[in-house]
PDB file of C-alpha atoms in Angstrom:
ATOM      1  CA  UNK A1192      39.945  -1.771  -2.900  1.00 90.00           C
ATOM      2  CA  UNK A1193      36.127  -0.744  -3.687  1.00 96.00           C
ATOM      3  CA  UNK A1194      34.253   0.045  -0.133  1.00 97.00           C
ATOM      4  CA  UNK A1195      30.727  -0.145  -0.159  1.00 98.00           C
ATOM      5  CA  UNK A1196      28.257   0.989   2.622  1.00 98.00           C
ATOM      6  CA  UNK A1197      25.049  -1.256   2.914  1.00 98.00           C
ATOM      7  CA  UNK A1198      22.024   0.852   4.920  1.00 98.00           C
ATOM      8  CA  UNK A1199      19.492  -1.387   6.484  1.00 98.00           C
ATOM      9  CA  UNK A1200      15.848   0.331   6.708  1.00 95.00           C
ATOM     10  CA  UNK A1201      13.619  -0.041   9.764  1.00 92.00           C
ATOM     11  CA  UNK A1202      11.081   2.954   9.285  1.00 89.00           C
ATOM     12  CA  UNK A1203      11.991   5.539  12.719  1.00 91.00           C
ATOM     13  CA  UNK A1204      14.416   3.371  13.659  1.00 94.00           C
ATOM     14  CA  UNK A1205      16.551   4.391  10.406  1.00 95.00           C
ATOM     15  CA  UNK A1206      17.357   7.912  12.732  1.00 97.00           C
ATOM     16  CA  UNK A1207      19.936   5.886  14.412  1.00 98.00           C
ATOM     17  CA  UNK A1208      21.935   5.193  10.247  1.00 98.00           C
ATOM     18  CA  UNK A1209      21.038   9.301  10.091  1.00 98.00           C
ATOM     19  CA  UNK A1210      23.658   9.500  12.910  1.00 98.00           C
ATOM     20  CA  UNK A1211      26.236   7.120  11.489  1.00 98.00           C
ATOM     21  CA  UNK A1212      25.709   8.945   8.221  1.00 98.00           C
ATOM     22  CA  UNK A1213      26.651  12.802  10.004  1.00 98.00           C
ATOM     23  CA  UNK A1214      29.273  11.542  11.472  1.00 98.00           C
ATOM     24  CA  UNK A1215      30.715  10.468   8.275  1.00 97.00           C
ATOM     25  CA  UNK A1216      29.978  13.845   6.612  1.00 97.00           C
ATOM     26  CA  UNK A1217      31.681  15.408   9.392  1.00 97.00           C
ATOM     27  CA  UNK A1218      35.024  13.200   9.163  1.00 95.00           C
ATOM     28  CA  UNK A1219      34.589  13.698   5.321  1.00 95.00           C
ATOM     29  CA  UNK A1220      34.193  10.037   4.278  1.00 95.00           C
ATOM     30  CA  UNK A1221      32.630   9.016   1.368  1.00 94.00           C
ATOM     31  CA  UNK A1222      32.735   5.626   0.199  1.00 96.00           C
ATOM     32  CA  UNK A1223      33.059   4.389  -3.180  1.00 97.00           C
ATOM     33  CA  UNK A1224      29.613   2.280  -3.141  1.00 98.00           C
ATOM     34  CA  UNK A1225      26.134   3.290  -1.155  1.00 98.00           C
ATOM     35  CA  UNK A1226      23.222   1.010  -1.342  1.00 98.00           C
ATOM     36  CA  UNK A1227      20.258   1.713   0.934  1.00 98.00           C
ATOM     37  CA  UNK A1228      16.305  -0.091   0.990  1.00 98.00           C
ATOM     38  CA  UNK A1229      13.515   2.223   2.508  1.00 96.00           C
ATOM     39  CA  UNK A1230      14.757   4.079   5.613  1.00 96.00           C
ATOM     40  CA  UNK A1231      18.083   3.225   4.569  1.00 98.00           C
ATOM     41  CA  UNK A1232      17.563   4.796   1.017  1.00 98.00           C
ATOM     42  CA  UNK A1233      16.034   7.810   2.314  1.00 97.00           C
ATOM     43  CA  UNK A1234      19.018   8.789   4.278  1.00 98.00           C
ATOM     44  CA  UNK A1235      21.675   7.915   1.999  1.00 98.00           C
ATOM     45  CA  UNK A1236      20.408  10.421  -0.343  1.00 98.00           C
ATOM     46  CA  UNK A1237      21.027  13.708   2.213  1.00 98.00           C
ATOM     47  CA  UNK A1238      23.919  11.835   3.184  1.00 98.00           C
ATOM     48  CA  UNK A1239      25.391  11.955  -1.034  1.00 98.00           C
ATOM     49  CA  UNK A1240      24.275  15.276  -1.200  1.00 98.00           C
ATOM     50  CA  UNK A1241      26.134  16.428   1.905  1.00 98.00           C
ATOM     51  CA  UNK A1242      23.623  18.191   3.707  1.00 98.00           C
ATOM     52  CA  UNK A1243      24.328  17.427   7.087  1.00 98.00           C
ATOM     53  CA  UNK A1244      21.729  17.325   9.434  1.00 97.00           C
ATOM     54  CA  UNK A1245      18.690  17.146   7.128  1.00 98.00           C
ATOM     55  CA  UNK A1246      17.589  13.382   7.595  1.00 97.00           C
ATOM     56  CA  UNK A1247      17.663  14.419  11.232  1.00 97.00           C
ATOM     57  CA  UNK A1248      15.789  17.479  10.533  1.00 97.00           C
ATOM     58  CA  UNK A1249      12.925  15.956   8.461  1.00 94.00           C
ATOM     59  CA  UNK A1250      12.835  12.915  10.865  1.00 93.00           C
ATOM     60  CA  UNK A1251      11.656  15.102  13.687  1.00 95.00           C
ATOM     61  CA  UNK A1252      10.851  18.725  12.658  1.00 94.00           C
ATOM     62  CA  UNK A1253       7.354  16.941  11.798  1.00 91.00           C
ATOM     63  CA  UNK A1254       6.553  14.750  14.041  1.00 87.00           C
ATOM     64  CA  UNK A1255       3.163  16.596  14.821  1.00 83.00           C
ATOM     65  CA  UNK A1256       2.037  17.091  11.561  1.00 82.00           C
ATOM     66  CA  UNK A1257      -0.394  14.648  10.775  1.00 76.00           C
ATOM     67  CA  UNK A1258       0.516  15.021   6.899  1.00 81.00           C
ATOM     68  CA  UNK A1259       3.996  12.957   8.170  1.00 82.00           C
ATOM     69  CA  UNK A1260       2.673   9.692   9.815  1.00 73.00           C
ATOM     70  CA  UNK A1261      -0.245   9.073  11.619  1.00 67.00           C
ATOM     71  CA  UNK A1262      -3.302   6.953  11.211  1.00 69.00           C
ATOM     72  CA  UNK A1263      -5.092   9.848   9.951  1.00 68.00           C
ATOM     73  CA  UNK A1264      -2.903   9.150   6.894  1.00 64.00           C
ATOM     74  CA  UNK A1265      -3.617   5.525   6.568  1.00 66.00           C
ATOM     75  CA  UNK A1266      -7.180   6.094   7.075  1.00 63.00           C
ATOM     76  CA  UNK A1267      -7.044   8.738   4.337  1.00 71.00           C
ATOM     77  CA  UNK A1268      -4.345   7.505   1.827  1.00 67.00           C
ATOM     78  CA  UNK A1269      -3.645   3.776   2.805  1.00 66.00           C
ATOM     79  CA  UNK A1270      -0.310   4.797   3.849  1.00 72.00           C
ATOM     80  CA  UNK A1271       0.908   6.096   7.835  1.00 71.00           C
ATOM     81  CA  UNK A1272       3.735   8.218   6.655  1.00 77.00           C
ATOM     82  CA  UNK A1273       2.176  10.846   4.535  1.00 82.00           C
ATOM     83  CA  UNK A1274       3.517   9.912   0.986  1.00 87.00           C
ATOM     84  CA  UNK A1275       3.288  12.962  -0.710  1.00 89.00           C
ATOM     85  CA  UNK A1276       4.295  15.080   2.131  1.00 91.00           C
ATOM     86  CA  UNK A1277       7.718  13.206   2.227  1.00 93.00           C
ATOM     87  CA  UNK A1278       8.468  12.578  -1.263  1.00 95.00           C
ATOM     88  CA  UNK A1279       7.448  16.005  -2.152  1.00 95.00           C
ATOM     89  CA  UNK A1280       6.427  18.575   0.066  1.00 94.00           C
ATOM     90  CA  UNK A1281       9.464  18.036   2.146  1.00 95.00           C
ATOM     91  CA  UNK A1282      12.190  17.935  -0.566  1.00 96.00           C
ATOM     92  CA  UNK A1283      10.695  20.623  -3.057  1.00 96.00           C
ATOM     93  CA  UNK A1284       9.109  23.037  -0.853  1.00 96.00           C
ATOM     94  CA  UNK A1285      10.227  22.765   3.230  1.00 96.00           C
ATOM     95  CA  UNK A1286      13.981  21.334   3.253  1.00 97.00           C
ATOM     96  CA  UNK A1287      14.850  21.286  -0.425  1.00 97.00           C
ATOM     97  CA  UNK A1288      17.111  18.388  -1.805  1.00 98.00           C
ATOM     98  CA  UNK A1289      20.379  19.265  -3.208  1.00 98.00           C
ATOM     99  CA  UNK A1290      19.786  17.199  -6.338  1.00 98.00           C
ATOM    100  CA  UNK A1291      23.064  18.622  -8.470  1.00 98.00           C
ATOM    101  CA  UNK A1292      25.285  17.951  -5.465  1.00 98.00           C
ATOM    102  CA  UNK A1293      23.594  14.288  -5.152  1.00 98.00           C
ATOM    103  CA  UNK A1294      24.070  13.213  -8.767  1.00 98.00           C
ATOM    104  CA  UNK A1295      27.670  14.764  -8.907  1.00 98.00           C
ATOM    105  CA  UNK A1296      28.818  12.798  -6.251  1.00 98.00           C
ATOM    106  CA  UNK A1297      31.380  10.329  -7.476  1.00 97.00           C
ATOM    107  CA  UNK A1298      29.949   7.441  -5.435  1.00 98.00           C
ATOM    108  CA  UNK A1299      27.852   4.739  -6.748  1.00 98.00           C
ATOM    109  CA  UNK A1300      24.415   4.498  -5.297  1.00 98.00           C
ATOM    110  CA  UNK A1301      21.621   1.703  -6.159  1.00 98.00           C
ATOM    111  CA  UNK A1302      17.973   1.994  -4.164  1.00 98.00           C
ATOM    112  CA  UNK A1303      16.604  -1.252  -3.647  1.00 98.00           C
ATOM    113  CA  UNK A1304      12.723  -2.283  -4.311  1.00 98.00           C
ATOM    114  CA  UNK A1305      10.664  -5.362  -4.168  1.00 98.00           C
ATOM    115  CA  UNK A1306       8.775  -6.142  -7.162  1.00 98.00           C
ATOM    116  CA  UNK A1307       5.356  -7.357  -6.818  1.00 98.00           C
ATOM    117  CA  UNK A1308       5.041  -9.218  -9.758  1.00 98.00           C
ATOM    118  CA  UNK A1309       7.767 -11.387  -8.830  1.00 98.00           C
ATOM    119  CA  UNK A1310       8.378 -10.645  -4.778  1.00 98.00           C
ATOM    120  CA  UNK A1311      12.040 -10.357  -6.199  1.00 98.00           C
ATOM    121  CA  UNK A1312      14.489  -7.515  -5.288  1.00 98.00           C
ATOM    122  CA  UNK A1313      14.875  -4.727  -8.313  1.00 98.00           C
ATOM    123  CA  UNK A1314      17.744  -2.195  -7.849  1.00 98.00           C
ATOM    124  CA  UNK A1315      17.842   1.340  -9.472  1.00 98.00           C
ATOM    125  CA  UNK A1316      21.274   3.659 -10.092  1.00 98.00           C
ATOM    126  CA  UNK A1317      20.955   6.901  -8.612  1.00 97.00           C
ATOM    127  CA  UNK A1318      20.402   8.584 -12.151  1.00 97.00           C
ATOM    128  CA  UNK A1319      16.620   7.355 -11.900  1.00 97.00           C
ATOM    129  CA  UNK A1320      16.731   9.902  -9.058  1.00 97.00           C
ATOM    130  CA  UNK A1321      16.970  13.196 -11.015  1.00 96.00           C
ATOM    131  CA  UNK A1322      14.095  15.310  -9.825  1.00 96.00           C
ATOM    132  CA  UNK A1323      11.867  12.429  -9.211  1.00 96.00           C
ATOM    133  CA  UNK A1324      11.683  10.320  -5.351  1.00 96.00           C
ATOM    134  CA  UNK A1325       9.468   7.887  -6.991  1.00 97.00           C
ATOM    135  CA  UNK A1326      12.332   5.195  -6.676  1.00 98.00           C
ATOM    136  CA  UNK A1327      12.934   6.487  -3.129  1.00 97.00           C
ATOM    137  CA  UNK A1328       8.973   6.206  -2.438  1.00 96.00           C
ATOM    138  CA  UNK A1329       8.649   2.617  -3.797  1.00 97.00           C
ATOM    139  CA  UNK A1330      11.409   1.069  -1.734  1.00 98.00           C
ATOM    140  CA  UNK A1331       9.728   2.902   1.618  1.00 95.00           C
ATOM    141  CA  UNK A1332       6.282   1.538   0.636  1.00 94.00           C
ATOM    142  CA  UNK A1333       5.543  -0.728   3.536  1.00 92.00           C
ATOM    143  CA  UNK A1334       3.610  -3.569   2.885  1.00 94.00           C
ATOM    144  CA  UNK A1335      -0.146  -3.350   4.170  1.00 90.00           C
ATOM    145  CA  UNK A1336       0.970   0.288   5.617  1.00 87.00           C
ATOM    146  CA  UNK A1337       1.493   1.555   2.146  1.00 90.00           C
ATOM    147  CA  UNK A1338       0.211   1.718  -1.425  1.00 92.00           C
ATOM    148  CA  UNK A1339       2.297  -0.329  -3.837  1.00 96.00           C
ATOM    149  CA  UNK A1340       3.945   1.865  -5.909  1.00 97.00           C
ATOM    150  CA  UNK A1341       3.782   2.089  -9.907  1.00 97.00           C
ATOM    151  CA  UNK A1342       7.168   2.975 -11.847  1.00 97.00           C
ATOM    152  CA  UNK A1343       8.708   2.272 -15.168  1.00 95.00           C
ATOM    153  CA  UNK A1344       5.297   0.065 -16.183  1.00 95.00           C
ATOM    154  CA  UNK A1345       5.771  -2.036 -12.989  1.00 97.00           C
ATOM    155  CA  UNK A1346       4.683  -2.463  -9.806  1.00 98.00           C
ATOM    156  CA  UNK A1347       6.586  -1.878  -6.702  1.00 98.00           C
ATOM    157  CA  UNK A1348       6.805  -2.235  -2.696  1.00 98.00           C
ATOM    158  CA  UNK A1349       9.258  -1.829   0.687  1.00 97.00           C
ATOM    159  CA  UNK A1350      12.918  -3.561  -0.815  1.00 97.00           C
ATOM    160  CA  UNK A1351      13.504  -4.530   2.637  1.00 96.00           C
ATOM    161  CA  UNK A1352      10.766  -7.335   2.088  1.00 97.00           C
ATOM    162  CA  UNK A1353      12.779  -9.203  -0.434  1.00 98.00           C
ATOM    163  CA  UNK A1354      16.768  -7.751   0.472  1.00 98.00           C
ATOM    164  CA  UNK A1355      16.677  -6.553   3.638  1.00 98.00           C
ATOM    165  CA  UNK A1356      20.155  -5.660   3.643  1.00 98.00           C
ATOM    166  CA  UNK A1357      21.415  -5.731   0.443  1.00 98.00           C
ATOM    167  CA  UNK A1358      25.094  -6.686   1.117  1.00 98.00           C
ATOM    168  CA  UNK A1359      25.713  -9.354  -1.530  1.00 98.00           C
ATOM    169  CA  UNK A1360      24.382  -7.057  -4.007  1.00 98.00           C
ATOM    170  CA  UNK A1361      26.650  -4.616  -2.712  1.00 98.00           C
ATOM    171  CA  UNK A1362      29.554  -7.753  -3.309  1.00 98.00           C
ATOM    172  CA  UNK A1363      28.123  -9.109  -7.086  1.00 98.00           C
ATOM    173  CA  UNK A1364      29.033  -4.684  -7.870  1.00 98.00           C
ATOM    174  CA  UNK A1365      32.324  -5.133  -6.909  1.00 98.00           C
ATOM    175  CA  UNK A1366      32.924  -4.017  -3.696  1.00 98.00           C
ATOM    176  CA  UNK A1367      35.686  -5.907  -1.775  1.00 96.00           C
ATOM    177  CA  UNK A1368      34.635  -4.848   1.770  1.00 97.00           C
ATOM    178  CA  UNK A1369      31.349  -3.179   3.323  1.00 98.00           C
ATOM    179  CA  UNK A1370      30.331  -1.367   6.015  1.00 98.00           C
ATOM    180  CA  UNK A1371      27.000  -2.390   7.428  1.00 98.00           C
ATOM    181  CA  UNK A1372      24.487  -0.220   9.311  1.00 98.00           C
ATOM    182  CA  UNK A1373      22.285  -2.124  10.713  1.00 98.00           C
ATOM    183  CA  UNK A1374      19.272  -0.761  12.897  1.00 97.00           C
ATOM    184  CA  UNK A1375      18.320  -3.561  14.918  1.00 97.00           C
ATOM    185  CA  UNK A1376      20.698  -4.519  17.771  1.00 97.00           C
ATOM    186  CA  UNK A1377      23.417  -8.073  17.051  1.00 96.00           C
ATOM    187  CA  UNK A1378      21.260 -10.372  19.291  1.00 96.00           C
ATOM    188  CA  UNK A1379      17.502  -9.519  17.606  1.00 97.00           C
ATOM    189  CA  UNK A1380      15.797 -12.508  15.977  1.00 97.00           C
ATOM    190  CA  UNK A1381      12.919 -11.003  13.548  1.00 96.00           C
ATOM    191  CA  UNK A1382      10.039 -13.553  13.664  1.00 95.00           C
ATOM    192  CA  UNK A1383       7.249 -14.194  11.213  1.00 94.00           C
ATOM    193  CA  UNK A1384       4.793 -11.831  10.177  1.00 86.00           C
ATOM    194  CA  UNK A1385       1.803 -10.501  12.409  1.00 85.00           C
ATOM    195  CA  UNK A1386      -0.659 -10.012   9.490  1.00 87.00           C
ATOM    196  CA  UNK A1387      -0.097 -12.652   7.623  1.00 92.00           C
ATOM    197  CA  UNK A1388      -4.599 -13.070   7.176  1.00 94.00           C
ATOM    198  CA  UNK A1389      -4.549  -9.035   6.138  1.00 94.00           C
ATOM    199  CA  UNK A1390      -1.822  -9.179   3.490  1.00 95.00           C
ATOM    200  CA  UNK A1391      -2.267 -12.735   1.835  1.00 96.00           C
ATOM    201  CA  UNK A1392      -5.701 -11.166   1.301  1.00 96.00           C
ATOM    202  CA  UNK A1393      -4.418  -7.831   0.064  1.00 95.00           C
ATOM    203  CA  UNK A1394      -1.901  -9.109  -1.864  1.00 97.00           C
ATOM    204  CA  UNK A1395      -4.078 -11.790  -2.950  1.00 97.00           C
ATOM    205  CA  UNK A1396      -3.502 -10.922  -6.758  1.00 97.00           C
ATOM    206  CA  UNK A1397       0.498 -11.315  -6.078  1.00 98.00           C
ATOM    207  CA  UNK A1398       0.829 -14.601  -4.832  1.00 98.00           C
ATOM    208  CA  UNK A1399       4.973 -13.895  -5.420  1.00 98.00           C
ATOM    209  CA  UNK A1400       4.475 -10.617  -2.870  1.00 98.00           C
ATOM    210  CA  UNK A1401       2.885 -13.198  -0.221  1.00 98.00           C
ATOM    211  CA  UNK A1402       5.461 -16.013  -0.477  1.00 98.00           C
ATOM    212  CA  UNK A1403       8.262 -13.048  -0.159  1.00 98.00           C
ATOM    213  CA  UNK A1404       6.540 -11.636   2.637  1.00 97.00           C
ATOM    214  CA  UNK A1405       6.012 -15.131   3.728  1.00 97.00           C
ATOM    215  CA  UNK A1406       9.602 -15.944   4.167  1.00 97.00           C
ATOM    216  CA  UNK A1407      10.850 -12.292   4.980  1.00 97.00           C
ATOM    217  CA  UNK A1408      12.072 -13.453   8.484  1.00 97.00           C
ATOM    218  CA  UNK A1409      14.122 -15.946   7.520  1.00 98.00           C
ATOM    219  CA  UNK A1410      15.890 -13.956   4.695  1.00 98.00           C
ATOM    220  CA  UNK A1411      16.361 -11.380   7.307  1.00 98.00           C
ATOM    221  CA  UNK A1412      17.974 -13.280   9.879  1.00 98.00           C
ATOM    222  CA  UNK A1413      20.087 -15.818   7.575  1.00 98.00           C
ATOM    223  CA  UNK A1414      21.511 -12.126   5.671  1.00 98.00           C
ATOM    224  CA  UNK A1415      22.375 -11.288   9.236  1.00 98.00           C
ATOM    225  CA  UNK A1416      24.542 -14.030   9.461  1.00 98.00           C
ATOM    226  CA  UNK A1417      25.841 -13.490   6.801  1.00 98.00           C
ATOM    227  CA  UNK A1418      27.064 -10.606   7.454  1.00 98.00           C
ATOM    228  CA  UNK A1419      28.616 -11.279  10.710  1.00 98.00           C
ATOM    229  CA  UNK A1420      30.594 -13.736   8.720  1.00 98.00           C
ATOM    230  CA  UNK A1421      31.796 -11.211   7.064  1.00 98.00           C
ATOM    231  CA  UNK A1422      32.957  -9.233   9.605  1.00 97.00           C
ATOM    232  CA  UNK A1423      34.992 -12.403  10.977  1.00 98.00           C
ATOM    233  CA  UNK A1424      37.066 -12.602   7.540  1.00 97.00           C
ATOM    234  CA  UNK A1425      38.113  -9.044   8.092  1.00 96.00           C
ATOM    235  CA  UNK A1426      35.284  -8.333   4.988  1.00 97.00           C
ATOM    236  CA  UNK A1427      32.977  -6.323   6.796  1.00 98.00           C
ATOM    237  CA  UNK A1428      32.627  -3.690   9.096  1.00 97.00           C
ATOM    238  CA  UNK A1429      29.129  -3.931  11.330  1.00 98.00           C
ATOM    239  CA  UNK A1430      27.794  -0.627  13.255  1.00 98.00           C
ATOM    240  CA  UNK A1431      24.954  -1.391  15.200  1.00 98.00           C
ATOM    241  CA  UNK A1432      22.463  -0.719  18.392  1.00 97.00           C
ATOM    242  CA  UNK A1433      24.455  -1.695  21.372  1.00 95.00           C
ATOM    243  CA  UNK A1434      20.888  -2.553  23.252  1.00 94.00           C
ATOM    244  CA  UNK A1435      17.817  -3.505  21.818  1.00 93.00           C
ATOM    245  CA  UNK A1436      16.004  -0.620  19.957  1.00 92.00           C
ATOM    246  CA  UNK A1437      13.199   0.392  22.208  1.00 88.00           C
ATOM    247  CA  UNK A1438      11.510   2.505  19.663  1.00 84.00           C
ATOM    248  CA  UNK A1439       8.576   1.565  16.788  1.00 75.00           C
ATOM    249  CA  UNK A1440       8.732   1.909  12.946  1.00 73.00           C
ATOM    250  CA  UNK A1441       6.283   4.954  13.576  1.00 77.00           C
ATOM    251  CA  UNK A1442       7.751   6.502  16.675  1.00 81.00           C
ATOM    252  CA  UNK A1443       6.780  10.300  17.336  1.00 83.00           C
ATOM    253  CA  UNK A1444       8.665  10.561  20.939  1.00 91.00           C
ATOM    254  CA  UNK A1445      11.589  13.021  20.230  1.00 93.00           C
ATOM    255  CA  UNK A1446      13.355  12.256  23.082  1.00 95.00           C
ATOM    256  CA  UNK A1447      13.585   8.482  22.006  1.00 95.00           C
ATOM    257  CA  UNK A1448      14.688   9.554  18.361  1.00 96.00           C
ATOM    258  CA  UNK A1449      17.292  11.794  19.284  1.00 97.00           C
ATOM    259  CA  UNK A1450      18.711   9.626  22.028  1.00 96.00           C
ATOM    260  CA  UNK A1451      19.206   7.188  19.115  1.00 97.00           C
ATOM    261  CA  UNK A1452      20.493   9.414  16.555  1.00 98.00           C
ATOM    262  CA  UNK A1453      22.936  10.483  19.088  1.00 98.00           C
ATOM    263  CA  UNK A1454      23.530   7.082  20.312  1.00 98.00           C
ATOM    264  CA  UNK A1455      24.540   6.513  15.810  1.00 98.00           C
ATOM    265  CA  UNK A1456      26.881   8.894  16.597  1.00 98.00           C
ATOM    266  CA  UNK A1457      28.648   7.110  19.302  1.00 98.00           C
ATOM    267  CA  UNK A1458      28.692   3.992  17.880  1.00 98.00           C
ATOM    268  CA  UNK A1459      30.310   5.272  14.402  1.00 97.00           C
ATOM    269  CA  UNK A1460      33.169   7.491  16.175  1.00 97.00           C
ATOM    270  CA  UNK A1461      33.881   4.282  18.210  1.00 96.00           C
ATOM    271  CA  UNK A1462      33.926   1.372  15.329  1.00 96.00           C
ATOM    272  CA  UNK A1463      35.080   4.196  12.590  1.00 95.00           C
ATOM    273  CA  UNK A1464      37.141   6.461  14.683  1.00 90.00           C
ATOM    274  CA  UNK A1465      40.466   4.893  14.118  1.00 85.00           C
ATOM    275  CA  UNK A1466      39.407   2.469  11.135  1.00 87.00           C
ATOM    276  CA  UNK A1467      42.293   2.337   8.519  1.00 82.00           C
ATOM    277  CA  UNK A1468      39.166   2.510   6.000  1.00 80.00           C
ATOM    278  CA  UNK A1469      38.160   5.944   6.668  1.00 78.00           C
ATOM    279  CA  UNK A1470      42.174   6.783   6.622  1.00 65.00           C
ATOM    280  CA  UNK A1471      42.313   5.566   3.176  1.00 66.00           C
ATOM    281  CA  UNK A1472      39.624   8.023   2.204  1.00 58.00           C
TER     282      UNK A1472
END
């Protein structure tokens, strides 16, 4: 049996997978399969390189420095979280990235990205990740709070847009079951757009980015299905927020992201605790 874990993003709110994702260091699971879009992503990769604790650690040892996220960034660089300060700063300099112990890792790992072109998901292997985050950096690209990204000759945003959690590519790679992380609680409904007028006019060159953007609600919300389905045929294994998340993409309270990362926790020792999965491991 192949066992795959799918990481949903959610900007801030991806503190809560950072908890899941300790508590699986600390039980010493490692799947077979990780795939991850923006928040999701990010954390998988301290999570493969077994350096528990860092997402946590980057996630709030910054909150107030305006090179993390702030509108002093978007006003500057077009993007709130401070691009370069995350992608590079951080990794290289402040909390450096166990890259060997990353690409060793026996498990799979794919980062998904929304093309702009063609507002179609693009997945890379975890070998594109050798000493470069610009994979990681496209598929955290928000749309309209972040510049599109350019990599490989092509043009790149958020892969939550266009897969927002990417469990049937997790299935077409083999993997007979999954385990979900989801960051939004089992009852949330996402709804259309708010700036639809900004980004049809920002994207107006990528009439594909608009109609994906377009439509993003109700790929998000049928995938959720989906994968509730899933979990009925014994396929799937879903950890999310038992109450709705009460915290924004671009939260900067500590107390709210720690109560959530902690809350991650909870939620993984009771759904994982005495899962015959995690035994097989």
């Amino acid at each position: 049996m192949k066992t795959g874990l799918v990481l949903e993003g959610g900007g801030m709110r991806g503190i809560y997978t950072t908890g899941v994702l300790d508590w699986m260091l600390d039980h010493h699971y490692t799947p077979d399969y990780c795939i991850g879009v923006s928040a999701g992503a990010c954390h998988a990769t301290s999570f493969l390189s077994k350096q528990r604790g860092r997402s946590y650690r980057v996630n709030t040892a910054y909150l107030d420095d305006g090179k993390y996220v702030g509108i002093g960034n978007l006003l500057k660089t077009g993007s709130m979280f401070g691009m370069d300060f995350i992608f590079d700063t951080i990794p290289h300099k402040l909390d450096p990235f166990d890259y060997d112990t990353f690409l060793a890792n026996p498990c799979e790992f794919y980062t998904g990205v929304t093309n702009v072109w063609t507002g179609k998901p693009e997945y890379f292997p975890k070998e594109c990740l050798d000493h470069d985050t610009t994979v990681i950096r496209a598929s955290s690209a928000i749309p309209v709070f972040s510049p599109i990204v350019r990599y490989r000759g092509n043009l790149y945003l958020d892969g939550g847009t266009s897969d927002p959690i990417p469990v049937r590519r997790a299935s077409a790679d083999g993997c007979d079951r999954v385990i979900v992380v989801l960051t939004q609680h089992r009852d949330y409904v996402k709804h259309a757009e708010k700036f639809r007028a900004i980004y049809k006019n920002l994207y107006r060159q990528y009439p594909k980015m608009v109609e994906t953007l377009d439509h993003r609600h109700e790929v998000y919300n049928e995938t959720r299905q989906f994968v509730f389905q899933l979990e009925k045929e014994g396929k799937a294994i879903v950890i999310a927020p038992g109450k709705p998340v009460e915290l924004s993409r671009f939260e900067k309270d500590l107390s709210k992201l720690k109560a959530l990362y902690e809350e991650g926790m909870a939620d993984a020792q009771k759904v994982l605790g005495s899962c015959s999965w995690i035994g097989e491991n």
